[in-house]
Amino acid sequence: MKVCTDACLFGAIAAYEILQQKSADITCLDIGTGTGLLSLMVAQKNKIAIDAVEVEDGACMQARQNIEGSKFKENISVHHADILQFEPQKKYDAIISNPPFFENDLVSTDTHKNTARHNITLSLKDLLVTINRLLKNDGFFMVLLPCHRLKYFEEEALQYDFYLDQKILIKPSEIHDYFRGILFFLNKRNIASPKIFV
């Protein structure tokens, strides 16, 4: 599986935001961990317990190998599971996800790629239902999405009383359009307007 620059940027920002909580008792869930990149980046900066969940066989195996080969393996538990059926014995303070991007797009003949890139197995609505089920009342979550999906996701998130706290827009260079966005939601209303960074 390839590692993209936007995913690395997301991992760095997620690690920073979790670090700002200044607590070692934080529990974190990584939905659709893929290679385990986000969990590893968060674990580099935070000594917290992370559950990394991945449904696709090959990606889950790769995540396990990557995490077992790291010095953060004691902090990260990899679960080979469909997040819709994942039933942990706890709720989480922080949830991070780099979900499948594409909806109603042409799919590949490679089913592994489709699982990773297309929301065939996990729609954005399903993702929000899952976050609503697994996030603590005072928790927060972050997602990385293509820009054309941001407005839809923000509107859907409001249906679950998730409130946008920060939006970070990413473009590959000064001459290109924004192509990714990182959204940071709180599980409670924030009096201030959302902060938007570009």
Backbone as a ProteinNet text record, in pm:
[ID]
protein_1_A
[PRIMARY]
MKVCTDACLFGAIAAYEILQQKSADITCLDIGTGTGLLSLMVAQKNKIAIDAVEVEDGACMQARQNIEGSKFKENISVHHADILQFEPQKKYDAIISNPPFFENDLVSTDTHKNTARHNITLSLKDLLVTINRLLKNDGFFMVLLPCHRLKYFEEEALQYDFYLDQKILIKPSEIHDYFRGILFFLNKRNIASPKIFV
[TERTIARY]
83.7	0	87.3	51.9	129.4	98.4	197.5	177.6	175.7	68.6	53.4	94.9	138.3	180.7	67.1	-55.9	-168.5	-198	-178.2	-197.9	-91.2	31.9	140.2	110.2	61.2	24.6	-88.6	-186.6	-298	-247.4	-156.9	-100.8	-29	47.5	120.8	24.2	-80.7	-178.7	-258	-297.2	-370.6	-284.9	-157.4	-66.1	-54.5	-46	-35.1	-162.4	-278.4	-405.4	-425.7	-389.3	-402.4	-304.1	-185	-84	-134.3	-214.8	-266.8	-362.3	-411.3	-502.5	-427.6	-293.3	-205.5	-253.5	-282.8	-326	-275.1	-224.7	-178.6	-292.9	-408.3	-522.2	-613.3	-575.5	-659.2	-662.2	-780.4	-794.7	-824.2	-761.9	-774.2	-813.4	-902.8	-945	-907.3	-839.2	-802.6	-890.2	-987.9	-1082	-1026.4	-1006.8	-950.7	-803	-728.7	-588	-497.5	-538.4	-453.2	-319.6	-211.7	-76.9	-40.9	-127.3	-97.8	-27.6	-13	62.1	11.4	-120.3	-173.2	-149.6	-176.1	-155.1	-9.3	81.3	224.5	265	212.6	246.9	192.4	70.8	12.8	93.5	131.8	206.3	346	404.3	536.9	535.4	424.5	415.4	334.5	261.2	168.7	178.7	200.5	203.4	61.7	-19.8	-160.9	-196.8	-311.7	-360.5	-436.6	-397.1	-459.2	-512.4	-638.7	-696.2	-701.7	-632.5	-628.2	-711.2	-817	-910.6	-900.5	-888.6	-878.7	-954.8	-1038.2	-1120.9	-1050.1	-963	-901.4	-783.6	-783	-685.1	-540.6	-505	-366.4	-320.4	-406.5	-371	-353.2	-441.3	-431.9	-301.6	-263.7	-138.1	-19.4	-25.4	82	88.3	-28	-31.4	31.7	-3.1	53.9	205.9	255.1	400.5	467	408.9	467	469.8	361.7	352	439.7	442.5	528.5	676	711.5	850.4	886.2	793.6	819	834.7	888.3	903.2	774.1	668.1	539.4	439.1	485.7	393.9	314.4	367.7	295.2	173.8	173.7	65.9	-45.8	-18.5	-114.3	-163.5	-295.1	-357.1	-423.8	-384.8	-444.3	-558.7	-673.7	-792.6	-834	-838.3	-886.8	-1038.1	-1109.2	-1254	-1320.6	-1447.8	-1533.8	-1575.5	-1546.8	-1574.4	-1723.5	-1808.8	-1952.8	-1991.9	-1908.1	-1933.2	-1837.3	-1747.4	-1646.8	-1715.5	-1697.8	-1765.8	-1664.8	-1594.6	-1499.9	-1574.6	-1504	-1564.5	-1553.2	-1524.8	-1505.3	-1544.8	-1555.4	-1569.1	-1436.4	-1419.1	-1289.5	-1293.4	-1178.8	-1162.2	-1137.2	-1065	-1027	-1046.3	-1102	-1115.4	-1055.3	-971.8	-911.7	-946.6	-965	-996.6	-958	-893	-866.2	-950.8	-1082.6	-1174.6	-1160.7	-1222.1	-1223.9	-1284	-1217.6	-1253.3	-1368.4	-1370.5	-1450.6	-1588.4	-1688.8	-1826.5	-1886	-1949.5	-2009.7	-1906.7	-1781.8	-1677.3	-1650.9	-1579.6	-1543.7	-1454.7	-1486.8	-1408.6	-1305.9	-1203.1	-1096.1	-1138.5	-1067.8	-1090.3	-1022.2	-937.9	-866.6	-953.4	-1009.2	-1100.2	-1030.6	-900.9	-826.4	-818.7	-791.3	-786.3	-923.6	-1027.8	-1163.4	-1198.2	-1160.4	-1188.3	-1116.7	-993.3	-913.2	-957	-998	-1019.8	-1165.9	-1252.6	-1394	-1475.8	-1579.1	-1655.9	-1762.7	-1718	-1806.5	-1841.5	-1742.6	-1765.1	-1796.1	-1767.6	-1793.4	-1827.7	-1955.7	-1996.5	-1966.1	-1968.6	-1945	-2055.5	-2176.4	-2286.9	-2260.5	-2216	-2181	-2068.4	-1973.7	-1862.2	-1914.5	-2006	-2062.1	-2144.1	-2219.7	-2296	-2199.9	-2089.6	-1989.5	-1922.8	-1885.3	-1823	-1920.2	-2045.4	-2147.5	-2160.4	-2144.4	-2155.7	-2032.8	-1914.9	-1790.5	-1718.2	-1764.8	-1697	-1757	-1669.8	-1716.8	-1789.1	-1873.2	-1950.5	-1863	-1745.6	-1655.9	-1538.9	-1556.2	-1447.8	-1443.4	-1347.2	-1333.2	-1290	-1314.1	-1264.7	-1215.4	-1127.9	-1067.7	-1077.1	-1107.9	-1111.4	-1037.5	-982	-919.9	-1009.5	-1052.3	-1145.3	-1106.1	-1149.7	-1133.6	-1224.2	-1182.5	-1256.4	-1401.4	-1427.6	-1565.3	-1659.7	-1607.5	-1691.2	-1706.8	-1635.1	-1633.2	-1769.9	-1834.3	-1962.7	-2066.1	-2073	-2166.7	-2138.7	-2011.2	-1975.9	-2007	-1977.7	-2007	-2157.1	-2238.3	-2384	-2434.8	-2382.8	-2423.5	-2381.2	-2262.4	-2210.5	-2302.1	-2362.6	-2454.2	-2575.5	-2614.4	-2728.2	-2700.9	-2572.5	-2532.9	-2481.1	-2505.9	-2459	-2307.4	-2237.5	-2093.1	-2070.5	-1984.1	-1964.1	-1822.3	-1812.1	-1682.4	-1604.6	-1484.4	-1397.8	-1285.9	-1232.9	-1125.2	-1141.3	-1102.2	-1096.2	-961.9	-887.3	-757.3	-765.8	-745.1	-751.3	-610.3	-593.5	-460.7	-460.2	-353.3	-333.7	-188.9	-164.1	-29.7	73.9	29.4	121.5	39	107	36.6	-48.5	-10	-83.2	-198.6	-211.1	-317.5	-435.3	-549.2	-666.9	-652.7	-731.7	-736.8	-793.6	-734.9	-783.5	-816	-767.9	-799.2	-834.2	-912.1	-944.5	-937.1	-887.7	-887	-992.4	-1088	-1195.1	-1178.2	-1192.2	-1178.5	-1312.4	-1379.1	-1511.5	-1508.5	-1591.1	-1613.3	-1749.5	-1762.5	-1889.8	-1975.7	-1954.9	-2034.7	-2023.5	-2118.6	-2117.6	-2006.4	-1936.6	-1831.2	-1886.2	-1874.6	-1929.7	-1859.6	-1729.2	-1651.3	-1681.9	-1656.3	-1669.8	-1555.1	-1578	-1469.9	-1348.8	-1230.3	-1106	-1074.6	-1045.6	-1014.5	-871.1	-791	-651.4	-633.7	-543.8	-515.4	-365.6
-119.6	0	124.7	221.4	344.9	433	513.4	613.2	749.3	825.6	955.7	1068.8	1178.2	1295.1	1348.5	1351.1	1404.4	1317.5	1185.3	1096.8	1122.9	1149.6	1182	1313.2	1411.1	1539.1	1519.4	1439.6	1408.9	1341.3	1246	1176.6	1270.9	1364.4	1461.4	1552.8	1597.6	1686.7	1611.6	1487.5	1406.8	1384.2	1352.3	1330.2	1456.3	1572	1699.7	1728.9	1711.3	1741.3	1651.4	1525.4	1434	1473.1	1514.5	1559.3	1679.2	1765	1884.1	1849.3	1726.3	1684.6	1663.4	1648.9	1637.8	1531.6	1413.7	1303.6	1171.7	1086.2	953.7	853.3	895.9	804.1	806.2	880.5	890.6	756.5	719.7	602.8	652.6	588	632.8	515.4	541.4	441.9	491.9	406.7	435.9	347.9	409.7	334.8	324.7	200.3	177.8	208	141.4	176.5	155.1	69.1	45.2	-14	55.8	8.4	33.9	104.5	139.1	272.1	345.5	471.6	570.7	597.4	697.7	656.9	530.4	482	497	463.9	475.5	621.1	711.2	852.9	909.2	869	914	857.2	729.3	663.5	722.9	777.8	840.7	957.9	1028.5	1150.3	1132.5	1022.4	1004	862.3	850.9	718.5	683.4	647.5	617.5	483.4	429.2	303.7	332.2	263.6	283.3	149.9	147.9	33	67.4	-11.8	9.7	-99.8	-61.2	-158	-154.1	-271.9	-282.1	-405.4	-389.1	-498.4	-579.2	-515.7	-582.4	-669.1	-795.1	-893.5	-848.6	-812.9	-777.8	-654.5	-553.2	-429.5	-456.9	-539.3	-571.4	-644.5	-737.7	-810.3	-713.7	-618.6	-520.4	-429.9	-389.7	-306.7	-381.5	-509.7	-590.2	-597.6	-619.9	-628.2	-495.2	-386.3	-253.8	-221.5	-252.6	-219.3	-312	-441.5	-536	-499.7	-439.5	-400	-264.8	-202.9	-69.6	-76.9	29	33.5	76.7	96.6	139.2	24.5	-98.7	-212.9	-238.7	-199	-221.1	-129.1	-19.6	79.3	59.9	-20.3	-32.6	-176.3	-193.3	-324.5	-321.9	-415.4	-424	-525.1	-484.5	-570.4	-593.2	-719.9	-752.8	-766.4	-660.4	-658.9	-555.5	-579.2	-479.3	-383.5	-256.5	-159.5	-156.2	-191.8	-191.8	-301.5	-405.9	-514.9	-511.1	-415.2	-405.9	-365.3	-446.2	-423	-417	-305.8	-295.1	-279.5	-299.9	-288.3	-146	-50.6	87.5	182.9	310.7	418.1	492.9	575.2	637.8	789	841.7	986.8	1050.4	978.6	1031.4	922.9	962	871.3	940.7	866.6	919.4	825.6	881.5	796.6	864.3	785.4	822.7	724.9	752.7	652.6	639.7	535	523.5	650.3	702.9	833.9	832.3	732.6	744.6	681.5	756.2	706.9	730.2	627.7	635.7	667.8	622.9	638.9	502.8	503.1	377	297.3	169.2	85.9	5.6	-38.1	-117.3	-263.9	-343.1	-488.1	-551.4	-475.9	-523	-496.4	-602.9	-585.8	-527.3	-554.7	-498.1	-345.9	-298.1	-153	-90.8	-159.3	-106.8	-89.2	-187.4	-179	-60.1	-36.4	72.4	209.5	218.1	349.3	388.2	289.3	317.5	280.3	358.8	329.4	223.3	112	-1.3	-67.6	-81.6	-150.2	-53.7	75	172.9	307.9	342.7	473.4	580.3	705.5	814.2	818.4	781.7	775.3	666.3	549.7	439.9	481	556.4	603.8	690.7	781.4	868.6	790.4	692.5	607.2	536.7	487	416.3	509.9	628.5	725.8	763	783.8	816.8	706.8	583.6	468.3	452.7	489.8	456.9	575.6	698.6	816.7	856.6	891.9	941.6	1074.8	1108.4	1232.9	1356.8	1353	1468.9	1444.8	1350.4	1314.7	1401.8	1370.7	1440.8	1341.1	1376.4	1291.5	1375.8	1313.3	1378.9	1286.1	1344.6	1267.3	1343	1267.3	1321.7	1284.3	1384.9	1360.5	1443.1	1399.8	1486.1	1608	1719	1844.9	1837.4	1761.5	1756.8	1680.7	1614.9	1542.9	1617.9	1729	1797.9	1852	1924.9	1988.5	1882.6	1776.3	1667.6	1610.7	1584.7	1523.6	1618.4	1746.9	1844.8	1849.2	1848.1	1852.2	1724.7	1610.4	1483	1476.1	1527.8	1523.3	1598.6	1706.8	1784.7	1702.8	1604.9	1519.3	1438.2	1421	1344.8	1437	1566.7	1666.4	1669.3	1645.7	1666.5	1805.7	1881.3	2020.5	2043.2	2104.8	2130.7	2232.5	2195.8	2285.3	2341.8	2258.9	2303.8	2240.3	2316.4	2264.3	2306.3	2209.9	2237.9	2194.9	2288.9	2259.8	2242.8	2142.3	2105.4	2113.2	2171.5	2164.9	2127.2	2059.3	2009	2118.4	2234.2	2346.7	2474.5	2588	2717	2732.5	2665.6	2684.1	2584.6	2490	2389.8	2424.7	2363.6	2379.4	2291.5	2323.5	2237.8	2102.5	1996.1	1863.4	1774.1	1808.6	1732.7	1829	1778.4	1856.2	1767.9	1824	1756.1	1824.6	1747.3	1800.9	1750.4	1842.4	1810.9	1844	1742.3	1759.8	1734.1	1810.2	1787.5	1722.3	1646.5	1581.6	1673.2	1802.4	1901.7	2033	2118.9	2247.2	2336.4	2398.1	2492.8	2632.5	2721.9	2857.3	2931.3	2913	2983.9	2928.4	3010	2963.5	2867.5	2774	2682.2	2756.8	2706.7	2765	2699.5	2781.7	2728.5	2765.4	2663.4	2682.8	2635.5	2700.8	2656.7	2640.9
0	0	0	-85.2	-90.1	30.5	68.1	173.2	105.3	124.5	58.8	152	92.1	169.3	255.2	199.3	276.7	398.9	387.1	502.4	608.6	564.5	659.2	731.6	657.2	717.7	818.5	781.4	871.7	999.2	984.1	1099.9	1194.3	1137.4	1219.8	1295.1	1227.8	1291.6	1398.3	1369.1	1467.6	1591.7	1571.8	1685	1769.9	1704.1	1775	1855	1792.5	1860.4	1982.3	1970.7	2084.4	2193.9	2155.5	2252.4	2332.1	2269.3	2337.1	2451.9	2454.2	2561.6	2693	2683.5	2801.7	2901.2	2848.4	2934.6	2878	2965.9	2924.3	2925.7	2975.7	2987.7	2865.3	2763.6	2643.8	2570	2525	2438.3	2297.4	2199.5	2060.4	1971.4	1877.8	1779.3	1640.5	1564.1	1425.5	1336.6	1270.3	1185.6	1044.3	997.5	864.6	863.8	950.3	973.7	852.9	758.1	641.2	683.1	654.8	689.2	834.9	907.1	1046.4	1061.6	950.5	951.3	1055.6	1056.9	1149.9	1294.5	1325.8	1462.8	1504.2	1414.3	1445.2	1466.6	1385.2	1400.2	1531.1	1567.1	1694.4	1811	1801.1	1909.2	1928	1821.9	1833.1	1930.1	1935.6	2017.2	2145.1	2156.1	2268.4	2323.8	2453.2	2516.7	2561.1	2463.4	2490.1	2426.5	2465.6	2408.2	2279	2172.2	2040.9	1989.7	1947.2	1877.7	1729.6	1647.6	1503.1	1436.5	1366.8	1308.6	1156.4	1095	949.1	901.7	799	748.6	639.6	561.3	446.4	491.5	448	495.4	477	353.6	323.2	398.4	404.4	475.6	624.2	680.1	822.7	853.1	765.3	783.3	778.4	683.9	671.8	794.7	845.3	966.6	1083.6	1097.1	1206.4	1195	1073.5	1052.1	1086.3	1038.6	1063.6	1212.5	1280.3	1422.8	1506.5	1471.2	1544.1	1529.7	1417.2	1393.5	1451.7	1523.4	1579.7	1730.9	1787.5	1933.3	2002.9	1925.9	1982.5	1989.5	1965.7	1955	2082.5	2197.3	2323.3	2335.9	2260.4	2271.2	2169.1	2065.1	1954.3	1942.6	1943	1919.6	1782.8	1696.3	1562.6	1566.3	1513.8	1510.8	1365.7	1323.9	1190.1	1200.4	1166.8	1188.1	1098.9	1073.2	1010.5	1122.3	1106.5	1213	1248.9	1154	1181	1279.9	1288.1	1383.4	1502.8	1505.1	1611.8	1742.1	1845.2	1973.4	2088.1	2103.2	2214.4	2347.1	2455.1	2588.6	2643.3	2557	2601.8	2490.6	2527.6	2429.5	2425.3	2322.9	2297.7	2316.5	2363.2	2376.3	2240.5	2154.7	2023.3	1918	1804.4	1690.1	1568.9	1496.3	1373.4	1258.8	1140.6	1026	895.5	811.1	673.4	591.7	580.7	524.5	373.4	315.5	169.3	108.2	5.5	-49.3	-148	-234.2	-354.9	-340.3	-384.8	-381.5	-519.3	-574.2	-707.9	-815.7	-796.1	-896.3	-960.4	-1073.6	-1137.1	-1043.7	-1028	-938.2	-1016.4	-945	-1002.9	-1008.2	-1088.5	-1087.2	-966.4	-897.8	-778.2	-654.8	-595.8	-482	-359.8	-343.7	-229.7	-242	-363.9	-386.9	-364.6	-409.9	-392.4	-245.3	-162.3	-18.9	42.2	-0.8	55.6	5.5	-122.7	-183.5	-201.8	-215.1	-240.3	-117.9	-90.4	30.9	5.5	-51.9	-76.3	56.3	144.4	272.3	386.2	369.1	475.3	412.8	414.7	362.8	467.7	426.9	522.5	627.5	587.7	684.6	788.2	740.5	831.5	925.5	872.6	955	1069.3	1039.1	1142.7	1245.1	1199	1291.5	1386.8	1332.3	1413	1512.4	1467.5	1557.6	1668.8	1633.4	1732.7	1838.4	1796	1886.6	1976.4	1926.2	1996.1	2060.1	2034.8	2089.3	2224.2	2318.6	2448.6	2430.9	2526.6	2519.2	2509.3	2572.8	2567.3	2472.6	2380.7	2289.7	2164.7	2077	1949.3	1843	1716.6	1608.4	1492.2	1413.7	1298.3	1177.7	1061.5	937.3	827.9	734.7	614.1	496.9	419.9	309.7	187.6	67.5	-49.6	-35.1	-89.6	-70.5	-117.9	-223.3	-274.1	-181.1	-77.1	19	151.4	169.1	298.6	339.2	248.4	282.1	321.5	243.8	274	412.9	443.2	571.2	686.8	669.4	775.1	804.8	699.5	717.9	785.3	743.2	803.9	950.5	981.4	1118.7	1214.6	1167.1	1251.5	1295	1212	1247	1374.1	1405	1524.8	1635.7	1620.5	1717.1	1730.1	1619.1	1613.9	1556.4	1619.5	1580.7	1532.2	1415.3	1354	1436.2	1475.4	1551.7	1464.6	1374.6	1286.2	1148.6	1047.3	910.9	852.1	802.6	741.3	595.6	504.4	361.6	306.5	221.5	171	18.9	-36.2	-180.8	-209.5	-322	-349	-373.6	-421.5	-441.8	-451.9	-457.3	-462.3	-587.3	-695	-821.3	-837.8	-745.4	-754.9	-663.9	-693.1	-607.4	-483.1	-381.3	-263.1	-303.6	-253.1	-290.2	-170	-51.1	70.2	182.7	276.5	395.4	518.1	626.5	755.6	841.3	889.2	972.9	1115.3	1210.3	1352.9	1418	1472.4	1532.2	1681.9	1753.2	1895.5	1913.8	2021.3	2051.8	2138.8	2125.1	2197.7	2122.3	2143.3	2072.6	2124.9	2032.3	2066	2038.9	2135.7	2119.5	2005.4	1994.3	1892.4	1753.4	1651.7	1514.1	1483	1389.2	1353.9	1299.1	1330.7	1279.7	1145.6	1046.7	913.4	878.6	846.4	808.5	665	592.7	455.7	437.3
[MASK]
++++++++++++++++++++++++++++++++++++++++++++++++++++++++++++++++++++++++++++++++++++++++++++++++++++++++++++++++++++++++++++++++++++++++++++++++++++++++++++++++++++++++++++++++++++++++++++++++++++++

